Amino acid sequence: MVRLLKALIFLVIVGFIGLVGFAYLGDMTPQQAEVKESRTLDVD
């Protein structure tokens, strides 16, 4: 039971370190592009 608890704690710590590393090093910037679309207005 103690080995299982140690393994679980180890996995939680490794997961937290991975999450922090991804937050700092992961490139999560959105791609930006200009969108132009012509419209014809029906004005009566």
JSON list of N, CA, C and O in Angstrom, two decimals:
[
{"chain": "A", "resi": 1, "resn": "MET", "atom": "N", "xyz": [0.82, -1.19, 0.00]},
{"chain": "A", "resi": 1, "resn": "MET", "atom": "CA", "xyz": [0.00, 0.00, 0.00]},
{"chain": "A", "resi": 1, "resn": "MET", "atom": "C", "xyz": [0.87, 1.26, 0.00]},
{"chain": "A", "resi": 1, "resn": "MET", "atom": "O", "xyz": [0.52, 2.24, -0.62]},
{"chain": "A", "resi": 2, "resn": "VAL", "atom": "N", "xyz": [1.97, 1.19, 0.73]},
{"chain": "A", "resi": 2, "resn": "VAL", "atom": "CA", "xyz": [2.87, 2.35, 0.79]},
{"chain": "A", "resi": 2, "resn": "VAL", "atom": "C", "xyz": [3.52, 2.59, -0.57]},
{"chain": "A", "resi": 2, "resn": "VAL", "atom": "O", "xyz": [3.68, 3.74, -0.99]},
{"chain": "A", "resi": 3, "resn": "ARG", "atom": "N", "xyz": [3.85, 1.52, -1.29]},
{"chain": "A", "resi": 3, "resn": "ARG", "atom": "CA", "xyz": [4.46, 1.67, -2.62]},
{"chain": "A", "resi": 3, "resn": "ARG", "atom": "C", "xyz": [3.47, 2.34, -3.58]},
{"chain": "A", "resi": 3, "resn": "ARG", "atom": "O", "xyz": [3.86, 3.16, -4.41]},
{"chain": "A", "resi": 4, "resn": "LEU", "atom": "N", "xyz": [2.21, 1.99, -3.47]},
{"chain": "A", "resi": 4, "resn": "LEU", "atom": "CA", "xyz": [1.19, 2.58, -4.32]},
{"chain": "A", "resi": 4, "resn": "LEU", "atom": "C", "xyz": [1.04, 4.07, -4.02]},
{"chain": "A", "resi": 4, "resn": "LEU", "atom": "O", "xyz": [0.92, 4.90, -4.94]},
{"chain": "A", "resi": 5, "resn": "LEU", "atom": "N", "xyz": [1.07, 4.42, -2.76]},
{"chain": "A", "resi": 5, "resn": "LEU", "atom": "CA", "xyz": [0.96, 5.83, -2.36]},
{"chain": "A", "resi": 5, "resn": "LEU", "atom": "C", "xyz": [2.17, 6.62, -2.84]},
{"chain": "A", "resi": 5, "resn": "LEU", "atom": "O", "xyz": [2.04, 7.73, -3.34]},
{"chain": "A", "resi": 6, "resn": "LYS", "atom": "N", "xyz": [3.35, 6.04, -2.73]},
{"chain": "A", "resi": 6, "resn": "LYS", "atom": "CA", "xyz": [4.57, 6.71, -3.22]},
{"chain": "A", "resi": 6, "resn": "LYS", "atom": "C", "xyz": [4.52, 6.90, -4.73]},
{"chain": "A", "resi": 6, "resn": "LYS", "atom": "O", "xyz": [4.90, 7.95, -5.24]},
{"chain": "A", "resi": 7, "resn": "ALA", "atom": "N", "xyz": [4.05, 5.89, -5.44]},
{"chain": "A", "resi": 7, "resn": "ALA", "atom": "CA", "xyz": [3.94, 5.99, -6.90]},
{"chain": "A", "resi": 7, "resn": "ALA", "atom": "C", "xyz": [2.95, 7.06, -7.28]},
{"chain": "A", "resi": 7, "resn": "ALA", "atom": "O", "xyz": [3.17, 7.83, -8.22]},
{"chain": "A", "resi": 8, "resn": "LEU", "atom": "N", "xyz": [1.83, 7.15, -6.58]},
{"chain": "A", "resi": 8, "resn": "LEU", "atom": "CA", "xyz": [0.83, 8.16, -6.86]},
{"chain": "A", "resi": 8, "resn": "LEU", "atom": "C", "xyz": [1.37, 9.57, -6.60]},
{"chain": "A", "resi": 8, "resn": "LEU", "atom": "O", "xyz": [1.18, 10.48, -7.41]},
{"chain": "A", "resi": 9, "resn": "ILE", "atom": "N", "xyz": [2.07, 9.74, -5.50]},
{"chain": "A", "resi": 9, "resn": "ILE", "atom": "CA", "xyz": [2.67, 11.04, -5.19]},
{"chain": "A", "resi": 9, "resn": "ILE", "atom": "C", "xyz": [3.71, 11.41, -6.23]},
{"chain": "A", "resi": 9, "resn": "ILE", "atom": "O", "xyz": [3.78, 12.55, -6.70]},
{"chain": "A", "resi": 10, "resn": "PHE", "atom": "N", "xyz": [4.51, 10.43, -6.65]},
{"chain": "A", "resi": 10, "resn": "PHE", "atom": "CA", "xyz": [5.52, 10.66, -7.69]},
{"chain": "A", "resi": 10, "resn": "PHE", "atom": "C", "xyz": [4.85, 11.10, -8.99]},
{"chain": "A", "resi": 10, "resn": "PHE", "atom": "O", "xyz": [5.30, 12.05, -9.65]},
{"chain": "A", "resi": 11, "resn": "LEU", "atom": "N", "xyz": [3.79, 10.43, -9.40]},
{"chain": "A", "resi": 11, "resn": "LEU", "atom": "CA", "xyz": [3.09, 10.79, -10.63]},
{"chain": "A", "resi": 11, "resn": "LEU", "atom": "C", "xyz": [2.47, 12.18, -10.55]},
{"chain": "A", "resi": 11, "resn": "LEU", "atom": "O", "xyz": [2.46, 12.93, -11.53]},
{"chain": "A", "resi": 12, "resn": "VAL", "atom": "N", "xyz": [1.94, 12.54, -9.40]},
{"chain": "A", "resi": 12, "resn": "VAL", "atom": "CA", "xyz": [1.36, 13.88, -9.22]},
{"chain": "A", "resi": 12, "resn": "VAL", "atom": "C", "xyz": [2.45, 14.94, -9.34]},
{"chain": "A", "resi": 12, "resn": "VAL", "atom": "O", "xyz": [2.26, 15.96, -10.02]},
{"chain": "A", "resi": 13, "resn": "ILE", "atom": "N", "xyz": [3.60, 14.71, -8.75]},
{"chain": "A", "resi": 13, "resn": "ILE", "atom": "CA", "xyz": [4.70, 15.68, -8.81]},
{"chain": "A", "resi": 13, "resn": "ILE", "atom": "C", "xyz": [5.23, 15.80, -10.23]},
{"chain": "A", "resi": 13, "resn": "ILE", "atom": "O", "xyz": [5.43, 16.91, -10.74]},
{"chain": "A", "resi": 14, "resn": "VAL", "atom": "N", "xyz": [5.42, 14.68, -10.90]},
{"chain": "A", "resi": 14, "resn": "VAL", "atom": "CA", "xyz": [5.91, 14.71, -12.29]},
{"chain": "A", "resi": 14, "resn": "VAL", "atom": "C", "xyz": [4.88, 15.39, -13.20]},
{"chain": "A", "resi": 14, "resn": "VAL", "atom": "O", "xyz": [5.24, 16.18, -14.08]},
{"chain": "A", "resi": 15, "resn": "GLY", "atom": "N", "xyz": [3.61, 15.13, -13.00]},
{"chain": "A", "resi": 15, "resn": "GLY", "atom": "CA", "xyz": [2.56, 15.78, -13.77]},
{"chain": "A", "resi": 15, "resn": "GLY", "atom": "C", "xyz": [2.54, 17.28, -13.55]},
{"chain": "A", "resi": 15, "resn": "GLY", "atom": "O", "xyz": [2.36, 18.06, -14.50]},
{"chain": "A", "resi": 16, "resn": "PHE", "atom": "N", "xyz": [2.72, 17.71, -12.32]},
{"chain": "A", "resi": 16, "resn": "PHE", "atom": "CA", "xyz": [2.75, 19.14, -12.01]},
{"chain": "A", "resi": 16, "resn": "PHE", "atom": "C", "xyz": [3.96, 19.81, -12.66]},
{"chain": "A", "resi": 16, "resn": "PHE", "atom": "O", "xyz": [3.84, 20.89, -13.23]},
{"chain": "A", "resi": 17, "resn": "ILE", "atom": "N", "xyz": [5.11, 19.17, -12.60]},
{"chain": "A", "resi": 17, "resn": "ILE", "atom": "CA", "xyz": [6.31, 19.71, -13.23]},
{"chain": "A", "resi": 17, "resn": "ILE", "atom": "C", "xyz": [6.11, 19.79, -14.75]},
{"chain": "A", "resi": 17, "resn": "ILE", "atom": "O", "xyz": [6.48, 20.78, -15.38]},
{"chain": "A", "resi": 18, "resn": "GLY", "atom": "N", "xyz": [5.50, 18.79, -15.33]},
{"chain": "A", "resi": 18, "resn": "GLY", "atom": "CA", "xyz": [5.22, 18.81, -16.76]},
{"chain": "A", "resi": 18, "resn": "GLY", "atom": "C", "xyz": [4.25, 19.92, -17.14]},
{"chain": "A", "resi": 18, "resn": "GLY", "atom": "O", "xyz": [4.42, 20.59, -18.16]},
{"chain": "A", "resi": 19, "resn": "LEU", "atom": "N", "xyz": [3.24, 20.13, -16.33]},
{"chain": "A", "resi": 19, "resn": "LEU", "atom": "CA", "xyz": [2.27, 21.20, -16.59]},
{"chain": "A", "resi": 19, "resn": "LEU", "atom": "C", "xyz": [2.92, 22.57, -16.50]},
{"chain": "A", "resi": 19, "resn": "LEU", "atom": "O", "xyz": [2.69, 23.43, -17.35]},
{"chain": "A", "resi": 20, "resn": "VAL", "atom": "N", "xyz": [3.76, 22.77, -15.50]},
{"chain": "A", "resi": 20, "resn": "VAL", "atom": "CA", "xyz": [4.45, 24.05, -15.36]},
{"chain": "A", "resi": 20, "resn": "VAL", "atom": "C", "xyz": [5.42, 24.26, -16.51]},
{"chain": "A", "resi": 20, "resn": "VAL", "atom": "O", "xyz": [5.50, 25.35, -17.08]},
{"chain": "A", "resi": 21, "resn": "GLY", "atom": "N", "xyz": [6.13, 23.22, -16.91]},
{"chain": "A", "resi": 21, "resn": "GLY", "atom": "CA", "xyz": [7.05, 23.32, -18.04]},
{"chain": "A", "resi": 21, "resn": "GLY", "atom": "C", "xyz": [6.33, 23.65, -19.33]},
{"chain": "A", "resi": 21, "resn": "GLY", "atom": "O", "xyz": [6.79, 24.46, -20.13]},
{"chain": "A", "resi": 22, "resn": "PHE", "atom": "N", "xyz": [5.19, 23.03, -19.56]},
{"chain": "A", "resi": 22, "resn": "PHE", "atom": "CA", "xyz": [4.43, 23.31, -20.77]},
{"chain": "A", "resi": 22, "resn": "PHE", "atom": "C", "xyz": [3.88, 24.73, -20.75]},
{"chain": "A", "resi": 22, "resn": "PHE", "atom": "O", "xyz": [3.84, 25.40, -21.77]},
{"chain": "A", "resi": 23, "resn": "ALA", "atom": "N", "xyz": [3.48, 25.21, -19.58]},
{"chain": "A", "resi": 23, "resn": "ALA", "atom": "CA", "xyz": [2.94, 26.56, -19.48]},
{"chain": "A", "resi": 23, "resn": "ALA", "atom": "C", "xyz": [4.01, 27.60, -19.80]},
{"chain": "A", "resi": 23, "resn": "ALA", "atom": "O", "xyz": [3.72, 28.63, -20.41]},
{"chain": "A", "resi": 24, "resn": "TYR", "atom": "N", "xyz": [5.25, 27.34, -19.41]},
{"chain": "A", "resi": 24, "resn": "TYR", "atom": "CA", "xyz": [6.32, 28.30, -19.67]},
{"chain": "A", "resi": 24, "resn": "TYR", "atom": "C", "xyz": [6.95, 28.12, -21.03]},
{"chain": "A", "resi": 24, "resn": "TYR", "atom": "O", "xyz": [7.35, 29.09, -21.67]},
{"chain": "A", "resi": 25, "resn": "LEU", "atom": "N", "xyz": [7.05, 26.90, -21.52]},
{"chain": "A", "resi": 25, "resn": "LEU", "atom": "CA", "xyz": [7.78, 26.65, -22.76]},
{"chain": "A", "resi": 25, "resn": "LEU", "atom": "C", "xyz": [6.89, 26.37, -23.95]},
{"chain": "A", "resi": 25, "resn": "LEU", "atom": "O", "xyz": [7.35, 26.46, -25.09]},
{"chain": "A", "resi": 26, "resn": "GLY", "atom": "N", "xyz": [5.65, 26.03, -23.73]},
{"chain": "A", "resi": 26, "resn": "GLY", "atom": "CA", "xyz": [4.74, 25.69, -24.84]},
{"chain": "A", "resi": 26, "resn": "GLY", "atom": "C", "xyz": [4.37, 26.93, -25.63]},
{"chain": "A", "resi": 26, "resn": "GLY", "atom": "O", "xyz": [4.05, 27.97, -25.08]},
{"chain": "A", "resi": 27, "resn": "ASP", "atom": "N", "xyz": [4.40, 26.81, -26.95]},
{"chain": "A", "resi": 27, "resn": "ASP", "atom": "CA", "xyz": [4.03, 27.94, -27.81]},
{"chain": "A", "resi": 27, "resn": "ASP", "atom": "C", "xyz": [2.53, 27.89, -28.03]},
{"chain": "A", "resi": 27, "resn": "ASP", "atom": "O", "xyz": [2.04, 27.11, -28.84]},
{"chain": "A", "resi": 28, "resn": "MET", "atom": "N", "xyz": [1.81, 28.71, -27.31]},
{"chain": "A", "resi": 28, "resn": "MET", "atom": "CA", "xyz": [0.36, 28.69, -27.39]},
{"chain": "A", "resi": 28, "resn": "MET", "atom": "C", "xyz": [-0.20, 30.00, -27.96]},
{"chain": "A", "resi": 28, "resn": "MET", "atom": "O", "xyz": [-1.35, 30.34, -27.71]},
{"chain": "A", "resi": 29, "resn": "THR", "atom": "N", "xyz": [0.62, 30.72, -28.72]},
{"chain": "A", "resi": 29, "resn": "THR", "atom": "CA", "xyz": [0.14, 31.97, -29.30]},
{"chain": "A", "resi": 29, "resn": "THR", "atom": "C", "xyz": [-0.76, 31.66, -30.49]},
{"chain": "A", "resi": 29, "resn": "THR", "atom": "O", "xyz": [-0.44, 30.80, -31.31]},
{"chain": "A", "resi": 30, "resn": "PRO", "atom": "N", "xyz": [-1.88, 32.35, -30.61]},
{"chain": "A", "resi": 30, "resn": "PRO", "atom": "CA", "xyz": [-2.78, 32.09, -31.74]},
{"chain": "A", "resi": 30, "resn": "PRO", "atom": "C", "xyz": [-2.21, 32.65, -33.03]},
{"chain": "A", "resi": 30, "resn": "PRO", "atom": "O", "xyz": [-1.50, 33.65, -33.04]},
{"chain": "A", "resi": 31, "resn": "GLN", "atom": "N", "xyz": [-2.53, 31.99, -34.13]},
{"chain": "A", "resi": 31, "resn": "GLN", "atom": "CA", "xyz": [-2.11, 32.48, -35.43]},
{"chain": "A", "resi": 31, "resn": "GLN", "atom": "C", "xyz": [-3.08, 33.58, -35.85]},
{"chain": "A", "resi": 31, "resn": "GLN", "atom": "O", "xyz": [-4.29, 33.40, -35.77]},
{"chain": "A", "resi": 32, "resn": "GLN", "atom": "N", "xyz": [-2.51, 34.69, -36.31]},
{"chain": "A", "resi": 32, "resn": "GLN", "atom": "CA", "xyz": [-3.34, 35.81, -36.71]},
{"chain": "A", "resi": 32, "resn": "GLN", "atom": "C", "xyz": [-3.24, 36.02, -38.20]},
{"chain": "A", "resi": 32, "resn": "GLN", "atom": "O", "xyz": [-2.17, 35.91, -38.79]},
{"chain": "A", "resi": 33, "resn": "ALA", "atom": "N", "xyz": [-4.38, 36.29, -38.80]},
{"chain": "A", "resi": 33, "resn": "ALA", "atom": "CA", "xyz": [-4.43, 36.54, -40.24]},
{"chain": "A", "resi": 33, "resn": "ALA", "atom": "C", "xyz": [-5.51, 37.58, -40.50]},
{"chain": "A", "resi": 33, "resn": "ALA", "atom": "O", "xyz": [-6.56, 37.59, -39.86]},
{"chain": "A", "resi": 34, "resn": "GLU", "atom": "N", "xyz": [-5.23, 38.46, -41.45]},
{"chain": "A", "resi": 34, "resn": "GLU", "atom": "CA", "xyz": [-6.20, 39.48, -41.80]},
{"chain": "A", "resi": 34, "resn": "GLU", "atom": "C", "xyz": [-7.21, 38.88, -42.77]},
{"chain": "A", "resi": 34, "resn": "GLU", "atom": "O", "xyz": [-6.86, 38.23, -43.75]},
{"chain": "A", "resi": 35, "resn": "VAL", "atom": "N", "xyz": [-8.48, 39.10, -42.48]},
{"chain": "A", "resi": 35, "resn": "VAL", "atom": "CA", "xyz": [-9.54, 38.56, -43.31]},
{"chain": "A", "resi": 35, "resn": "VAL", "atom": "C", "xyz": [-10.30, 39.72, -43.94]},
{"chain": "A", "resi": 35, "resn": "VAL", "atom": "O", "xyz": [-10.83, 40.58, -43.24]},
{"chain": "A", "resi": 36, "resn": "LYS", "atom": "N", "xyz": [-10.34, 39.73, -45.27]},
{"chain": "A", "resi": 36, "resn": "LYS", "atom": "CA", "xyz": [-11.09, 40.76, -45.99]},
{"chain": "A", "resi": 36, "resn": "LYS", "atom": "C", "xyz": [-12.14, 40.07, -46.85]},
{"chain": "A", "resi": 36, "resn": "LYS", "atom": "O", "xyz": [-11.85, 39.11, -47.54]},
{"chain": "A", "resi": 37, "resn": "GLU", "atom": "N", "xyz": [-13.35, 40.57, -46.75]},
{"chain": "A", "resi": 37, "resn": "GLU", "atom": "CA", "xyz": [-14.44, 39.98, -47.50]},
{"chain": "A", "resi": 37, "resn": "GLU", "atom": "C", "xyz": [-15.32, 41.11, -48.00]},
{"chain": "A", "resi": 37, "resn": "GLU", "atom": "O", "xyz": [-15.80, 41.93, -47.22]},
{"chain": "A", "resi": 38, "resn": "SER", "atom": "N", "xyz": [-15.53, 41.17, -49.30]},
{"chain": "A", "resi": 38, "resn": "SER", "atom": "CA", "xyz": [-16.35, 42.25, -49.85]},
{"chain": "A", "resi": 38, "resn": "SER", "atom": "C", "xyz": [-17.82, 41.88, -49.75]},
{"chain": "A", "resi": 38, "resn": "SER", "atom": "O", "xyz": [-18.21, 40.74, -49.93]},
{"chain": "A", "resi": 39, "resn": "ARG", "atom": "N", "xyz": [-18.63, 42.88, -49.46]},
{"chain": "A", "resi": 39, "resn": "ARG", "atom": "CA", "xyz": [-20.07, 42.70, -49.33]},
{"chain": "A", "resi": 39, "resn": "ARG", "atom": "C", "xyz": [-20.80, 43.68, -50.24]},
{"chain": "A", "resi": 39, "resn": "ARG", "atom": "O", "xyz": [-20.40, 44.83, -50.36]},
{"chain": "A", "resi": 40, "resn": "THR", "atom": "N", "xyz": [-21.86, 43.22, -50.81]},
{"chain": "A", "resi": 40, "resn": "THR", "atom": "CA", "xyz": [-22.71, 44.09, -51.61]},
{"chain": "A", "resi": 40, "resn": "THR", "atom": "C", "xyz": [-23.99, 44.32, -50.82]},
{"chain": "A", "resi": 40, "resn": "THR", "atom": "O", "xyz": [-24.70, 43.37, -50.47]},
{"chain": "A", "resi": 41, "resn": "LEU", "atom": "N", "xyz": [-24.26, 45.60, -50.54]},
{"chain": "A", "resi": 41, "resn": "LEU", "atom": "CA", "xyz": [-25.43, 45.94, -49.75]},
{"chain": "A", "resi": 41, "resn": "LEU", "atom": "C", "xyz": [-26.59, 46.31, -50.66]},
{"chain": "A", "resi": 41, "resn": "LEU", "atom": "O", "xyz": [-26.43, 47.10, -51.59]},
{"chain": "A", "resi": 42, "resn": "ASP", "atom": "N", "xyz": [-27.76, 45.72, -50.44]},
{"chain": "A", "resi": 42, "resn": "ASP", "atom": "CA", "xyz": [-28.97, 46.08, -51.17]},
{"chain": "A", "resi": 42, "resn": "ASP", "atom": "C", "xyz": [-29.70, 47.16, -50.38]},
{"chain": "A", "resi": 42, "resn": "ASP", "atom": "O", "xyz": [-30.34, 46.88, -49.37]},
{"chain": "A", "resi": 43, "resn": "VAL", "atom": "N", "xyz": [-29.57, 48.39, -50.83]},
{"chain": "A", "resi": 43, "resn": "VAL", "atom": "CA", "xyz": [-30.22, 49.51, -50.16]},
{"chain": "A", "resi": 43, "resn": "VAL", "atom": "C", "xyz": [-31.34, 49.99, -51.07]},
{"chain": "A", "resi": 43, "resn": "VAL", "atom": "O", "xyz": [-31.09, 50.48, -52.17]},
{"chain": "A", "resi": 44, "resn": "ASP", "atom": "N", "xyz": [-32.57, 49.86, -50.64]},
{"chain": "A", "resi": 44, "resn": "ASP", "atom": "CA", "xyz": [-33.71, 50.31, -51.45]},
{"chain": "A", "resi": 44, "resn": "ASP", "atom": "C", "xyz": [-34.31, 51.57, -50.88]},
{"chain": "A", "resi": 44, "resn": "ASP", "atom": "O", "xyz": [-34.44, 51.83, -49.78]}
]
